[in-house]
Tab-separated table of C-alpha atoms and ligand atoms in Angstrom:
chain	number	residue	atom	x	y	z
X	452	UNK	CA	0.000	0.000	0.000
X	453	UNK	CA	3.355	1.922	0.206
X	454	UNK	CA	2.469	4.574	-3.060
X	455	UNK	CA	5.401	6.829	-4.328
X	456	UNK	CA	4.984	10.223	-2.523
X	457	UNK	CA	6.331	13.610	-3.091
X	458	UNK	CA	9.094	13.106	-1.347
X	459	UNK	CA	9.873	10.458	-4.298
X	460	UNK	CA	10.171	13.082	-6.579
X	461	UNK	CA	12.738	15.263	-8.539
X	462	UNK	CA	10.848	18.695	-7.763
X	463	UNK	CA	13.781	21.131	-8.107
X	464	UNK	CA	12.931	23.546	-10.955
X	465	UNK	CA	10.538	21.599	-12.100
X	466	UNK	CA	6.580	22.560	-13.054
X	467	UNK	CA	4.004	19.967	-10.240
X	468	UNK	CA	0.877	19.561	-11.346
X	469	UNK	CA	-0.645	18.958	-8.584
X	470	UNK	CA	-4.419	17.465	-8.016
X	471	UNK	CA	-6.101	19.423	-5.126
X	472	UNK	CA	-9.553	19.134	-3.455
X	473	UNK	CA	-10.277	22.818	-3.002
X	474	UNK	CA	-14.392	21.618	-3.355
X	475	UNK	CA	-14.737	24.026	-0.195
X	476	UNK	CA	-18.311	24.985	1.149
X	477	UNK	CA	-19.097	28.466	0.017
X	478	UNK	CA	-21.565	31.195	1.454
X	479	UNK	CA	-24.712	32.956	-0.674
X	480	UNK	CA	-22.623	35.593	-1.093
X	481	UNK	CA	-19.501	33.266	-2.446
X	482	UNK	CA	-16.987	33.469	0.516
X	483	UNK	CA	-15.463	30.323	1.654
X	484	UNK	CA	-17.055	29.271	4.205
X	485	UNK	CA	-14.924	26.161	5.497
X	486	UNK	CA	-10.997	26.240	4.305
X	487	UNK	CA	-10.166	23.282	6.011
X	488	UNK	CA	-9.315	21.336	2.605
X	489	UNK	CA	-7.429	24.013	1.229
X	490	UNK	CA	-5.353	23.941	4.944
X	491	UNK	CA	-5.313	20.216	4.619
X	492	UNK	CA	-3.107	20.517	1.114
X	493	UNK	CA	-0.575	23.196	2.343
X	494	UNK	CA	2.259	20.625	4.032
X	495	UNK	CA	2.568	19.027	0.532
X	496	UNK	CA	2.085	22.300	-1.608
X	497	UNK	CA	5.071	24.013	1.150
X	498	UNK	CA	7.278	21.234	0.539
X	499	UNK	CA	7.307	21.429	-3.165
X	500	UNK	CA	7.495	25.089	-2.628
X	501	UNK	CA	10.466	24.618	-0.480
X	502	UNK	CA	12.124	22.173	-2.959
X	503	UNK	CA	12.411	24.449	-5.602
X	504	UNK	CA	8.979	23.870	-7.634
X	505	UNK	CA	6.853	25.643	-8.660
X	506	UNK	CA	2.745	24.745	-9.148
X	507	UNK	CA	-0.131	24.220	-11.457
X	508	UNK	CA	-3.611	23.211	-9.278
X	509	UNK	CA	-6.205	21.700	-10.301
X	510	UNK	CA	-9.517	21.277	-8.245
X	511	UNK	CA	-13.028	20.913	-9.110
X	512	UNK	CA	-15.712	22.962	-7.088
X	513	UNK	CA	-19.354	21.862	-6.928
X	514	UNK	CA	-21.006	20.533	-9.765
X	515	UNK	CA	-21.289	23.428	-12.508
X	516	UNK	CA	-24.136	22.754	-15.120
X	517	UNK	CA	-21.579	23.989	-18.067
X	518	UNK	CA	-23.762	27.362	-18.799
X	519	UNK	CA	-21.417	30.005	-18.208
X	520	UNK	CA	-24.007	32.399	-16.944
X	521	UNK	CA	-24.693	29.702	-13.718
X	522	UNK	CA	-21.194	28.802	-13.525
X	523	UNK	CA	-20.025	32.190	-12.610
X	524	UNK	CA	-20.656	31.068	-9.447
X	525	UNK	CA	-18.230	27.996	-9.121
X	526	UNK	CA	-15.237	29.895	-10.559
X	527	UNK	CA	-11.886	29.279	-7.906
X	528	UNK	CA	-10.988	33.040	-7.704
X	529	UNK	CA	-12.098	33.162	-4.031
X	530	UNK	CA	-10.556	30.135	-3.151
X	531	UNK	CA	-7.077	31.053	-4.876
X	532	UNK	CA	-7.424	34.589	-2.579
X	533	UNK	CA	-7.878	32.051	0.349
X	534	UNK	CA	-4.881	30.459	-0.961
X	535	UNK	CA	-2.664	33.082	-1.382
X	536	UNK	CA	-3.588	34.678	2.072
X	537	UNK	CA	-2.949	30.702	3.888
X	538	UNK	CA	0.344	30.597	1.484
X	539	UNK	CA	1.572	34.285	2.204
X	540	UNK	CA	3.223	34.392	-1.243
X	541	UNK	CA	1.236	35.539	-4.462
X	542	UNK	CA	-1.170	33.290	-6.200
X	543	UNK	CA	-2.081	33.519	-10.103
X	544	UNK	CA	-5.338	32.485	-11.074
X	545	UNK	CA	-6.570	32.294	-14.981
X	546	UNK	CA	-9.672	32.009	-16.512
X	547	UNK	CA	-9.628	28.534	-17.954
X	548	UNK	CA	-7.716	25.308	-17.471
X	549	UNK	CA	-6.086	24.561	-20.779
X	550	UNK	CA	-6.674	27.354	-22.705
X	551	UNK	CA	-3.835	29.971	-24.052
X	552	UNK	CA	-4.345	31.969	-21.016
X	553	UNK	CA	-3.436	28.912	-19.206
X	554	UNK	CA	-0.964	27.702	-21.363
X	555	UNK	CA	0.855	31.147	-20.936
X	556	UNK	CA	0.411	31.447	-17.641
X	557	UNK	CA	2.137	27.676	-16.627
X	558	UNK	CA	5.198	28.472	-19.091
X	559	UNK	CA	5.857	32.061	-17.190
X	560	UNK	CA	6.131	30.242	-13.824
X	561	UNK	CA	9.075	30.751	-12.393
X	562	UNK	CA	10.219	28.225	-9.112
X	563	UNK	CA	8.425	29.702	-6.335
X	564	UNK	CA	5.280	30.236	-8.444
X	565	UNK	CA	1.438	29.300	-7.834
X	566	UNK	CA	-0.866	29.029	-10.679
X	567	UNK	CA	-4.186	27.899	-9.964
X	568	UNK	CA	-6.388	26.439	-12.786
X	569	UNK	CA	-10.200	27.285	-13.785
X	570	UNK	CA	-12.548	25.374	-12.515
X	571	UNK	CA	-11.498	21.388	-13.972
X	572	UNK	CA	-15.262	20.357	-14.217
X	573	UNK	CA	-16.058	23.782	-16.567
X	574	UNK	CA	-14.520	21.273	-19.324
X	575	UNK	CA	-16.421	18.430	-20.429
X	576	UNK	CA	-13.356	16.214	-20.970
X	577	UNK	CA	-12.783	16.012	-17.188
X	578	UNK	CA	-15.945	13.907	-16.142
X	579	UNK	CA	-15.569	11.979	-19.377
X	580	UNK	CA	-12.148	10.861	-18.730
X	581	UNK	CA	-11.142	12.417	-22.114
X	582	UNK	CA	-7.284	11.649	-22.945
X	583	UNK	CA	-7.368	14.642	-25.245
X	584	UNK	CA	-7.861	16.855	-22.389
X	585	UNK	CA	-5.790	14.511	-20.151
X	586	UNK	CA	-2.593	15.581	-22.536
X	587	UNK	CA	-3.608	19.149	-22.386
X	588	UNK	CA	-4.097	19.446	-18.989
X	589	UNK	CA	-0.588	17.080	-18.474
X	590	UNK	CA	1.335	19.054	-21.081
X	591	UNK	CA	1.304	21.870	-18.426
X	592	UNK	CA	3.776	20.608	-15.881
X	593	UNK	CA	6.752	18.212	-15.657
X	594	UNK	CA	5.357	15.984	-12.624
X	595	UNK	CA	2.307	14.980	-11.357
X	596	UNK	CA	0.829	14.752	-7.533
X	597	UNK	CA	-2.535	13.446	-6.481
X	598	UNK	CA	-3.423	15.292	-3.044
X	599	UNK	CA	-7.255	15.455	-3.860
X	600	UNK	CA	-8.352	12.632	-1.135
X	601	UNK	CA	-11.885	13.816	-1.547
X	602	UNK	CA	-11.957	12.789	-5.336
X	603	UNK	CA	-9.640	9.763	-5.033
X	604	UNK	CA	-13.057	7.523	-5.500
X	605	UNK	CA	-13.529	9.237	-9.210
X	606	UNK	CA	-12.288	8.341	-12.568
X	607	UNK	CA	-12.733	11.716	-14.044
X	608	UNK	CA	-9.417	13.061	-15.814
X	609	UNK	CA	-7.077	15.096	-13.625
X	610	UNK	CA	-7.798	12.052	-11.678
X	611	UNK	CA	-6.424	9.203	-14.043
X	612	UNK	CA	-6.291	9.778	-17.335
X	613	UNK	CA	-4.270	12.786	-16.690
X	614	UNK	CA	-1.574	11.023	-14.411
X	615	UNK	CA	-1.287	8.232	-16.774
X	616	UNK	CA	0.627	10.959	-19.207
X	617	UNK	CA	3.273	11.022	-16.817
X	618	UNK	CA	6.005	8.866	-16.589
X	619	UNK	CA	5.863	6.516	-13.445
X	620	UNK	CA	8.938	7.914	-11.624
X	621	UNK	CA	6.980	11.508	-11.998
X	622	UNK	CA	3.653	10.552	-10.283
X	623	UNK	CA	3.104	10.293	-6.613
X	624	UNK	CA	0.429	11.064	-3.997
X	625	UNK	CA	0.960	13.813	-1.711
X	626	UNK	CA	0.723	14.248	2.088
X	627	UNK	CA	-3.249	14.540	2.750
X	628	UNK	CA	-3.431	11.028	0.895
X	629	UNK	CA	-0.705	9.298	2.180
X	630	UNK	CA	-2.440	10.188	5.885
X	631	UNK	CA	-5.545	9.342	4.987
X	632	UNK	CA	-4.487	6.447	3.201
X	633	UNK	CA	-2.617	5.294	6.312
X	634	UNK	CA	-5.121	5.840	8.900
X	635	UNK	CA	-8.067	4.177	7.341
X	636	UNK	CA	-5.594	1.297	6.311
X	637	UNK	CA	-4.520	1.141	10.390
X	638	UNK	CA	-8.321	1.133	11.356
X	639	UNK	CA	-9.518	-1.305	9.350
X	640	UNK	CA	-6.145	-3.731	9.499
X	641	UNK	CA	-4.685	-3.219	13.218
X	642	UNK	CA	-7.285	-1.723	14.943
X	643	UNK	CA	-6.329	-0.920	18.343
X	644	UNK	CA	-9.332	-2.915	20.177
X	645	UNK	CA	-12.093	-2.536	21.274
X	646	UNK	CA	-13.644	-1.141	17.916
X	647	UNK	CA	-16.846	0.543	18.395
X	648	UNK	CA	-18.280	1.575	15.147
X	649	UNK	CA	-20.845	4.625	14.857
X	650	UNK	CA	-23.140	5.417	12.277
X	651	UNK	CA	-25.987	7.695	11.356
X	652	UNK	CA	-26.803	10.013	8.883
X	653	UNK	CA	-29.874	10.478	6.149
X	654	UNK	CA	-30.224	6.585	4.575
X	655	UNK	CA	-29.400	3.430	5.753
X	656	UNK	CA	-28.946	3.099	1.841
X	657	UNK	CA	-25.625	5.269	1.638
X	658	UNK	CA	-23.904	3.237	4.429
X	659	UNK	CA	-24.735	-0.476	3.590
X	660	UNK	CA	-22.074	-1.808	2.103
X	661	UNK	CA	-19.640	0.234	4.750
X	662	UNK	CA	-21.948	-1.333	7.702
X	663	UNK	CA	-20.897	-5.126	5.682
X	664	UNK	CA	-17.476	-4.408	5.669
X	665	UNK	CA	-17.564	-2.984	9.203
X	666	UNK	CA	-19.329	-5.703	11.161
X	667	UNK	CA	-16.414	-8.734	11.072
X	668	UNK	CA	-14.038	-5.786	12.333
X	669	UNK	CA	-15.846	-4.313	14.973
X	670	UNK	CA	-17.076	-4.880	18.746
X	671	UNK	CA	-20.350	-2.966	18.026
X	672	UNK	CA	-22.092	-1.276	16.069
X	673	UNK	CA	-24.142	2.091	17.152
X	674	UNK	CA	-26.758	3.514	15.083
X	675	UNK	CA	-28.350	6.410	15.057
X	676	UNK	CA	-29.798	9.267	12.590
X	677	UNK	CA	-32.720	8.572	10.537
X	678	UNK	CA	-31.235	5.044	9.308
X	679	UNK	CA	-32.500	4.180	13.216
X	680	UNK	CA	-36.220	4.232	11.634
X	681	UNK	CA	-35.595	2.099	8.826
X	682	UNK	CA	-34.168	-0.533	10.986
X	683	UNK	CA	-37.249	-0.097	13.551
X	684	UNK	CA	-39.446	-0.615	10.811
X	685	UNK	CA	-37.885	-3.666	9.303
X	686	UNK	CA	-37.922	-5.532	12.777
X	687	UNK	CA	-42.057	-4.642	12.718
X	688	UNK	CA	-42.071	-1.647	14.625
X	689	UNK	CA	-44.166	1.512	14.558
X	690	UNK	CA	-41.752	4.246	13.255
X	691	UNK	CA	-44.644	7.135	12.870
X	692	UNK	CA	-43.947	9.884	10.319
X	693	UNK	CA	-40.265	9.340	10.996
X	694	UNK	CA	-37.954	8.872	7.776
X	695	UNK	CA	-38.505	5.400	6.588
X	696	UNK	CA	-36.789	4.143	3.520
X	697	UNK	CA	-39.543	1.584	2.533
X	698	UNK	CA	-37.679	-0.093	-0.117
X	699	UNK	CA	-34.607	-1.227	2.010
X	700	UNK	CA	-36.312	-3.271	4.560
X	701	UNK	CA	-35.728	-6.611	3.191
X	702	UNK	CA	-31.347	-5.127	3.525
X	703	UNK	CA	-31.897	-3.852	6.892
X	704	UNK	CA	-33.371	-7.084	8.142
X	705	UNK	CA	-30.778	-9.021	6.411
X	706	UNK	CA	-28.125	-6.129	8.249
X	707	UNK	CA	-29.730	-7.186	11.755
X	708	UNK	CA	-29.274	-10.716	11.159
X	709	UNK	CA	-25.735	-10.437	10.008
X	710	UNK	CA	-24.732	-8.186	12.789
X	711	UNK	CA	-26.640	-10.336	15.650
X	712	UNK	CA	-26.142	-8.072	19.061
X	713	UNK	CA	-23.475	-6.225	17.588
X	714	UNK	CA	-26.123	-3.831	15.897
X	715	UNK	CA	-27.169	-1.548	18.867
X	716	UNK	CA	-30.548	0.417	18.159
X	717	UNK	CA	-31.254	3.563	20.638
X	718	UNK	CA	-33.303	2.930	23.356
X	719	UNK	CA	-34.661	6.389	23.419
X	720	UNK	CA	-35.977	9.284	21.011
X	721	UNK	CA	-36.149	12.652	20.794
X	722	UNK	CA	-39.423	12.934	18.643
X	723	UNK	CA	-41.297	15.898	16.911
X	724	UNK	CA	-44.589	16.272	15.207
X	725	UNK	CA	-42.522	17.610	12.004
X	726	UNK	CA	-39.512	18.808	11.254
X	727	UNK	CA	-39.857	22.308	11.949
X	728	UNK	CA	-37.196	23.480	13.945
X	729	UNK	CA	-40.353	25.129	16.264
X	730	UNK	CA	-41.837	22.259	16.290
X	731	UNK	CA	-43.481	20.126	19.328
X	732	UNK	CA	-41.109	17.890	20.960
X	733	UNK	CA	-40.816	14.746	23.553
X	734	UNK	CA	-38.678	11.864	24.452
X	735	UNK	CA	-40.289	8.489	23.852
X	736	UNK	CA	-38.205	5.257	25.332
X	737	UNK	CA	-37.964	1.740	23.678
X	738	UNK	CA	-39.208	1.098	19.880
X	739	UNK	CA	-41.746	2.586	19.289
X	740	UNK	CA	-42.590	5.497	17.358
X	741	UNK	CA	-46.148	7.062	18.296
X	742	UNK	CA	-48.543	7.950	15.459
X	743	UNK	CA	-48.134	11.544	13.882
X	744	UNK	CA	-44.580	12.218	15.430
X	745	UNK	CA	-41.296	11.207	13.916
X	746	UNK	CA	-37.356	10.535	15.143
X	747	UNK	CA	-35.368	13.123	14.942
X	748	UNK	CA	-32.044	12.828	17.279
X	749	UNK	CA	-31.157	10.135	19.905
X	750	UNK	CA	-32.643	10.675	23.278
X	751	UNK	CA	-30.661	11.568	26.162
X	752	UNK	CA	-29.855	7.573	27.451
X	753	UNK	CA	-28.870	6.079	24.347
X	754	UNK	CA	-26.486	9.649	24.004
X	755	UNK	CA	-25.382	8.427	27.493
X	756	UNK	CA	-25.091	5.074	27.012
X	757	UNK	CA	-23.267	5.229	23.555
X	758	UNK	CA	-21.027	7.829	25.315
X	759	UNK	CA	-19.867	5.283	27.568
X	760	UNK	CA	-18.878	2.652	24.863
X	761	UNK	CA	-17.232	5.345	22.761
X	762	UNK	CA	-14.995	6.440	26.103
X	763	UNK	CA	-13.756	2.756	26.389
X	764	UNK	CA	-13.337	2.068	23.064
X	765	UNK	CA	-9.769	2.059	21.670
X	766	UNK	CA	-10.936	2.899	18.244
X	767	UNK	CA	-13.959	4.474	17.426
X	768	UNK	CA	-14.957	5.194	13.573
X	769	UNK	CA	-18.184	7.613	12.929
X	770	UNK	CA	-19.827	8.312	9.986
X	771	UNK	CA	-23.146	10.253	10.237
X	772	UNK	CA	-24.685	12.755	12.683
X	773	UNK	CA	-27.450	11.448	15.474
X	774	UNK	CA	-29.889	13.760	14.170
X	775	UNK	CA	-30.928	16.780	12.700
X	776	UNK	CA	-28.177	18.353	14.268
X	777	UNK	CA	-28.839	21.527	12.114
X	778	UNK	CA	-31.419	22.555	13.905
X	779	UNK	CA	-30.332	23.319	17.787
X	780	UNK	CA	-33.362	21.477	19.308
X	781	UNK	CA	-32.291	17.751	17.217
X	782	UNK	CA	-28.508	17.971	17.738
X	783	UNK	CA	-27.874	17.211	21.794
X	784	UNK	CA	-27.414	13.554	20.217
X	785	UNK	CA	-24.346	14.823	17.693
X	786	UNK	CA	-23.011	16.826	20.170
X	787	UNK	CA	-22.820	14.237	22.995
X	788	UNK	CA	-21.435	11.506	20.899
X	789	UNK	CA	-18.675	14.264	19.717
X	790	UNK	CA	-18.207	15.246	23.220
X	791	UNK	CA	-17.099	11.501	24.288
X	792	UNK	CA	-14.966	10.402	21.446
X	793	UNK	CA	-13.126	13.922	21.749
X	794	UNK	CA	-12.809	12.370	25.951
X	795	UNK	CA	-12.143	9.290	24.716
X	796	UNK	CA	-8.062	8.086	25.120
X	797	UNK	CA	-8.984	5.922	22.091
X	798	UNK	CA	-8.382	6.765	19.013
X	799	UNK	CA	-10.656	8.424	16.949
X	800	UNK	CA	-11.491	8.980	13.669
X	801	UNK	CA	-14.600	11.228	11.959
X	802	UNK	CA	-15.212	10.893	8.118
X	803	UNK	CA	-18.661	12.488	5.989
X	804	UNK	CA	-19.423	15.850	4.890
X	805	UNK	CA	-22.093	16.626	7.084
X	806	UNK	CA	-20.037	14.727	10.077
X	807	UNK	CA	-17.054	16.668	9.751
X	808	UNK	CA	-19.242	19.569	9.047
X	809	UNK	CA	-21.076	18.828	12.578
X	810	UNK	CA	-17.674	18.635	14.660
X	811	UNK	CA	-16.469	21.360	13.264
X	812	UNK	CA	-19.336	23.476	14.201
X	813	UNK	CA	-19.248	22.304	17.426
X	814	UNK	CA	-15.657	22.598	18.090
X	815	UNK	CA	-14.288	19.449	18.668
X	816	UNK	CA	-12.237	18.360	15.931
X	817	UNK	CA	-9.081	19.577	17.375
X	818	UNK	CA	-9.641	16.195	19.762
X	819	UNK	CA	-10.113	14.248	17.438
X	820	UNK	CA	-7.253	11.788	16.504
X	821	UNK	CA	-8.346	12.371	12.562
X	822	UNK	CA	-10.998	14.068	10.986
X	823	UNK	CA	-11.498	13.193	7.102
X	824	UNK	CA	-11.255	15.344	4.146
X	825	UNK	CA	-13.164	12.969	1.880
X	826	UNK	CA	-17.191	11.938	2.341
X	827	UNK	CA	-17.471	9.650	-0.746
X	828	UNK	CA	-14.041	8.678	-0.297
X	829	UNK	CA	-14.063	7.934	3.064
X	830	UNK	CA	-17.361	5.774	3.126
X	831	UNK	CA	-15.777	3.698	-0.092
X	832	UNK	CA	-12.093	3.323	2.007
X	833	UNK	CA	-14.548	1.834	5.117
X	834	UNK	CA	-16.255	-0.560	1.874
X	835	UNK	CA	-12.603	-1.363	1.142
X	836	UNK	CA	-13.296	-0.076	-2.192
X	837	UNK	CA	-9.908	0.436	-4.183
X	838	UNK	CA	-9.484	3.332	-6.625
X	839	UNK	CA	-8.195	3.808	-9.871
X	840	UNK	CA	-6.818	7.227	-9.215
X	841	UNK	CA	-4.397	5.271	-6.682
X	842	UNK	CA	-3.633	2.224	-9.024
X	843	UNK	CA	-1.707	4.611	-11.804
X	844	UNK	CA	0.437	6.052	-8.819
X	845	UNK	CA	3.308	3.329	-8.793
X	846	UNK	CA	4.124	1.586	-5.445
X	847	UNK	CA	7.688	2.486	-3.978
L	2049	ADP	P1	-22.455	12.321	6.062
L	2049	ADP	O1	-22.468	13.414	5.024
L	2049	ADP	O2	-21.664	12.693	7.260
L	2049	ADP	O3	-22.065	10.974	5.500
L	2049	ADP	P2	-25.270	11.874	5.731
L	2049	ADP	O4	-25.212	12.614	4.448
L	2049	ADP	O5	-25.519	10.405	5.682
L	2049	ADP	O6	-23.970	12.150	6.600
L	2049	ADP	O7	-26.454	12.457	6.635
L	2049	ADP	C1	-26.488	13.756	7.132
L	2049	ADP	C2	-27.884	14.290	7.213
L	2049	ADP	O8	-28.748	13.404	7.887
L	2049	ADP	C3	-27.943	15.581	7.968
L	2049	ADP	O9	-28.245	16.619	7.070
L	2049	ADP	C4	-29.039	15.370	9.010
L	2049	ADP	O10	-29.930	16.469	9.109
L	2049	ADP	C5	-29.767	14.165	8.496
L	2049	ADP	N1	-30.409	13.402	9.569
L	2049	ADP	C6	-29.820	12.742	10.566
L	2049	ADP	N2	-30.744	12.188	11.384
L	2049	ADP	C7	-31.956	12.525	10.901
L	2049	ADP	C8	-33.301	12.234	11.294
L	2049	ADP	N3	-33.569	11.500	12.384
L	2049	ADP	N4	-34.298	12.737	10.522
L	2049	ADP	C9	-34.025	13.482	9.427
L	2049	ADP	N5	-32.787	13.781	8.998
L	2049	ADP	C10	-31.759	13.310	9.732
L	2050	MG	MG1	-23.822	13.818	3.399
């Protein structure tokens, strides 16, 4: 599993193309809102910086529809500011990725330099894997680093195609991967014991291949989010108004039996009668779901109880808040299972948009031992998934 990193490779002088996941949250008005992916890429970017290179990103952001007058709004000049301003040394940004302006733009950088590219997904080519604009786009730089964790579970062409232009002793993965890469490897080969598992989220339907691949490795299993009502349903109980998804039953039944007691269902709710943030609330224990209300966050024992089996875990992997933890009344659940993995002496580890999102927000992810940069790349790692974008990167 040993890929060829930066540190591999002949940077001095030489033009790195290197593959970023700058896909940062933005705000109505544009701003980044969240920079912690374009902070997770700086060690890598500073040491080819420090080695003499100079750079040509490339990141996607969002999913632009290809009209230029909606795209305006997934353009990278506000995350190249961010860039420059995290970098403290200039940043050029052009208007396209392998256009003249581009083209002109890569052969005036001097070592030292920062060039960062348009938008990859403005171009068709780039979903489509095109090797036309895989040579373009490679033709730009002398060496080629994958740090883009977040995308590592697409095929789209700065991912592969464009890598595959490169000789092998010029392609390597950069530091965000190779940490990622490690720690997922660690937790799912040499887990320090005992594993406890935690998972939530919107759909049982996202997670159930990772839940599969989970359950042989793990001590138990928590669950909690709306995936809890899918599994309440399948075993015959009442689940209200709650989210149900009614074509995954006959899975989450064959989930329980698979996972025997190691699948633990919460013993309470925190139930509303919609999901209005104003709306009427109560706790209801066992599982059952009264008629008219629906689940929205883990009541206070199971957040108790799950607390203590995250605090004497010695790994603990989550995926997927407790509830609506957007809304201040349905996130006590998130927060409480946050607060006891960032207690817990354990080692922890927090993958997922919205999960990362969540313990961000509330602070803790500072105590965590690892919080992920990728959501569909972390739940495919915990599948044990393998990516093409890592198979062109030669072992060492
Ligand atoms: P991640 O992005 O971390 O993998 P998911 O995308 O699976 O997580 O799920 C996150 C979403 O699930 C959140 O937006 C949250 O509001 C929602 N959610 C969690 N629990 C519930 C619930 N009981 N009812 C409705 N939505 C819920
Ligand atoms: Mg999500």
């Amino acid at each position: 599993m040993s890929k060829q990193t930066i540190r591999d490779l002949d940077l001095s002088g030489k033009k790195v193309l290197v593959r970023v996941d700058f896909n940062v949250p933005l705000t109505k008005e544009g701003a980044v809102s969240d920079d912690r992916r374009i902070k997770a890429a700086l060690p890598t970017l500073n040491f080819a910086l420090e080695h003499g290179a100079s750079l040509v990103l490339v990141s996607h952001l969002g999913r632009p529809s290809g009209k230029p007058e909606e795209d305006a709004a997934f353009r990278l000049d506000r995350v190249a500011e961010r860039l420059q301003e995290l970098l403290g040394r200039p940043v050029t940004k052009v208007n396209d990725t392998v256009g003249p302006e581009a083209q002109a733009a890569a052969a005036a950088l001097a070592p030292g330099g920062v060039l960062v590219l348009e938008n990859v997904r403005f171009n068709p080519g780039e979903k489509k894997g095109d090797p036309t604009f895989a040579a373009a786009l490679a033709g730009l730089a002398d060496a080629y680093v994958n740090d883009a964790f977040g995308t590592c579970h697409r095929d789209e062409a700065s991912m592969v195609a464009v890598p595959e232009c490169f000789p092998a002793d010029r392609r390597a993965i950069g530091f965000l991967v190779e940490k990622e890469l490690q720690i997922l490897d660690t937790l799912l080969k040499h887990p320090k014991p005992p594993m406890v598992a935690l998972m939530g989220g919107a759909k049982v339907s996202d997670k159930i291949l990772v839940i599969e691949n989970l359950l042989p490795k793990v001590e138990r299993l928590l669950i909690g989010g709306a995936m809890t009502y899918t599994f309440l349903k399948a075993q015959g109980h009442p689940t209200g108004k709650s989210r149900v998804e009614a074509d995954k039953l006959d899975e989450a039944r064959h989930l329980l039996e698979l996972a025997g007691d190691k699948l633990v269902l919460p013993q309470d709710h925190l139930v509303a009668t919609s999901l209005d943030p104003n709306a009427e609330t109560k706790v209801v224990a066992g599982t059952e779901i009264p008629d008219g209300w629906l689940g929205l966050d883990i009541g206070p024992a199971t957040a108790a109880a799950y607390g203590e089996l995250i605090k004497n875990a010695g790994t603990v992997i989550w995926n997927g808040p407790m509830g609506k933890f957007e809304d201040e009344p349905y996130r006590k659940g998130t927060v409480k299972v946050a607060e006891a993995m960032a207690d817990s002496a354990g080692v922890t580890v927090v993958g997922g948009g919205e999960t990362a999102e969540a313990v961000e927000e509330f602070g803790y992810a500072e105590k965590m031992s690892h919080v992920s940069t990728g959501g569909g790349a972390f739940l495919e790692c915990l599948e044990g998934k393998s990516f093409n974008s890592l198979k062109v990167i030669p072992d060492r």
